[in-house]
Amino acid sequence: MKRILFYSLATGMIMAAQTGCQSAQTQTQAPAAEDREKTVFQVSSPWEPTTDIRSDVAIVYSARGSRNLTFEQKVQSWRDRGYITHFMTGIAWGDYKDYFTGQWDGKPHFDEGQVRATGDTVWHGELTPYLVPTKNFLKYLKEEHIKKVIDAGIDAIYLEEPEYFAYSGYSEAFKREYEEYYGFPWRPQHESPENTYLSNKLKYHLFYRAIEDVCTFAKEYGKSKGLNVRCFVPTHSLVNYSVWQVVSPEASLASMPCIDGYQAQIWTGTAREPVYYRGIEKPRVFENAYLEYGSMESMTRPTGRKLYFNIDPIEDIPHDWSFFKRGYEATFVAQMLYPSVASYEVLPWPGRIYHGTYRTSPDSEKREKIPRWYSTQIQVTMNSLNFMPVSDNKVSGSHGIGVAMANSLMFQRRPLPHAGQNTSHHSGELMNMSANAEDPQLSGFYGQVLPLLMRGVPVATVHLENTGYAKAWEGLRVLILSYTNMKPMDPEYHRHIAEWVGKGGVLVYCSRDDDDFQTVREWWNTDGLQYERPVDHLFELMGMPAGAAEGAFSRGKGTVYVMRKNPKEFVMEKDNDQEYVDIVKQLYENSAKGGKLVFKNSFHIERGPFDLVAVLEEGIDRKPFVTSGLFIDLFDSQLPVIRRKEVLPGEQAYLYNLRRVPDRKKPQVLAAAARVYDEQRGKKTYAFTVKSPLHTTNNMRVLLPAAPHTVKVAGPDGAPVEWTQDWDSTGKTLFLSFENDPDGVGVELEW
């Protein structure tokens, strides 16, 4: 997950994939281990006492050895500590120097790196280019890496970050793939909108093909070894890739039968990308994270595939520890507002978190390892995720409004000027990711979602690629669609939309349809079809005129409202979104019969005993969110018991509600900066062992029937460990604090 500093599929393709892959539904009839794969983390090094974070799964990165250990020994070091082990490697880059230098087959392959218009290779590291996934490279990957890890007993493989940069597409390897795919010679993508679209569509296809090929092989080879191999794709969200001008298969993979699930690589580094709202471009971490997690949830939920939400306590660009804490809390709460997801990558790269040094404060250059107040906090939160339930509860607010998105959002990103464009602000090739003149910072998308989200409406996203699934439509009353910065890749999407409207749905189509991608070579203007704009095909299916003017139209029991505006204007211009919001409100309340569309400045959800709150910094007012009761504050490393929590604009809260404790009569650990093992309960005793990384502090809250008269804390050798305690009589919880040990600290309580 590294941002470099300069920075539907057609139905036939999906059907081809279905014949080429074994069914993931068949492949994933849960082996026993899967029931324990709720929390995971990725790591490139062998087990260390300072990074033993006690999640269910250690995803071992790279098939190479490290620190004088072979890959097999590295994997075994984690297994010896009780971890399930999975494997991850890059599909667009990785430790493949032997391939590029010619060690593998006697031929150098640097011509298979992604190349800019300037002729420069896009490098990920030394002798490591971002690659064009050629068939020869895929052969190498399967023979030298996939076979090796399956032979080591790995039964879950993650092919990370299928990424092709929009500004690349000039290598000899890409030109060869272009001619083979399209049947005519390569065309420079910067020369026309159609060339841009075709180039990006091919990049999308290449990684779709790559993942299909490698995952099919992995499953078949695993079967020959008696293993049920599962395949996952760790990927950024479609929102982020579209903003960062990266092309990836994204939503189409959710329909690929040999894919078992996703890992949503969303963290402060993606969520901090500046976006426009009210004419101001700046980072909006919580709001962006909410939309990114929502995009991944929307992409995966209709297919029933497993989804891990990722979160990172730090990020690639160095800051100070308090800065990381604020971003962590914003993204942590954002992911929890999607209660259908309850599997998590609790953190990546524990070595850089626990061993890395960062600034101690915003105005100091002094650097230190992670402070105890922060390591304790993240260990409390990530251990709580072992108990985070899937919930039928919904985040507060008016539900049923969705904004359509599609993979083709990535196809219209064009960092180079097209012929005839003003190039005065370009110096050779555009490297500034925010400068996409037609759609700065994906404002056409944000213009549809932020005016609603900033008013406290939990707006959802709907992937056009998933419109054939009934679950994609569940609970949806109003769908907002624009073909300003994306195009439909399959006419079937329109048939599904028209059917949904006919049954009573409300469609808001918001676009001027005047962008220069309307006439790219696609299905609506080839093979006998001659639609001037893709939306005219949709309008025809609903009995509307081509180029329909602004206004309302009836279709069966439903309504179509055409709004002839470019959605980017709603966020790039100050206070220019009111008409849009008023129209959506009127349609939601009257045509869709959704009830009153509630505007507010916060989001709140209950998940089991956990309460999560976020208050918008740019909401409709500056009122704090106030809740009363009896809570443990899980974002405070001291785990105080509080009766009232006030959450200010721009802040988030994570609370354990003591009035919703499951089985309140049972002694139990409610919150801890360590994982609990070997619990033993007697009539008036409770004993357990806790494990967590060395050089960290375990603060914990333990529910007991009465204050204990005896507390014993001992290390793995039985020697006493120093500890402090405090009894809270209101919630009947004991606060304990002592130093962690990955070999286990034993606690005995008697009352």
mmCIF file with all atom_site columns, C-alpha atoms in Angstrom, residues 100 105 141 149 180 227 389 515:
data_model
loop_
_atom_site.group_PDB
_atom_site.id
_atom_site.type_symbol
_atom_site.label_atom_id
_atom_site.label_alt_id
_atom_site.label_comp_id
_atom_site.label_asym_id
_atom_site.label_entity_id
_atom_site.label_seq_id
_atom_site.pdbx_PDB_ins_code
_atom_site.Cartn_x
_atom_site.Cartn_y
_atom_site.Cartn_z
_atom_site.occupancy
_atom_site.B_iso_or_equiv
_atom_site.pdbx_formal_charge
_atom_site.auth_seq_id
_atom_site.auth_comp_id
_atom_site.auth_asym_id
_atom_site.auth_atom_id
_atom_site.pdbx_PDB_model_num
ATOM 1 C CA . PHE A 1 100 ? 13.482  -8.687  -14.830 1.00 0.00 ? 100 PHE A CA 1
ATOM 2 C CA . ASP A 1 105 ? 14.699  -17.637 -18.247 1.00 0.00 ? 105 ASP A CA 1
ATOM 3 C CA . LEU A 1 141 ? 4.821   -15.960 -10.937 1.00 0.00 ? 141 LEU A CA 1
ATOM 4 C CA . VAL A 1 149 ? 3.933   -21.324 -1.103  1.00 0.00 ? 149 VAL A CA 1
ATOM 5 C CA . GLU A 1 180 ? -3.419  -8.342  -29.766 1.00 0.00 ? 180 GLU A CA 1
ATOM 6 C CA . LEU A 1 227 ? -5.447  -28.217 -0.315  1.00 0.00 ? 227 LEU A CA 1
ATOM 7 C CA . PRO A 1 389 ? -20.372 -8.611  15.636  1.00 0.00 ? 389 PRO A CA 1
ATOM 8 C CA . ASP A 1 515 ? -17.979 15.609  -22.180 1.00 0.00 ? 515 ASP A CA 1
#
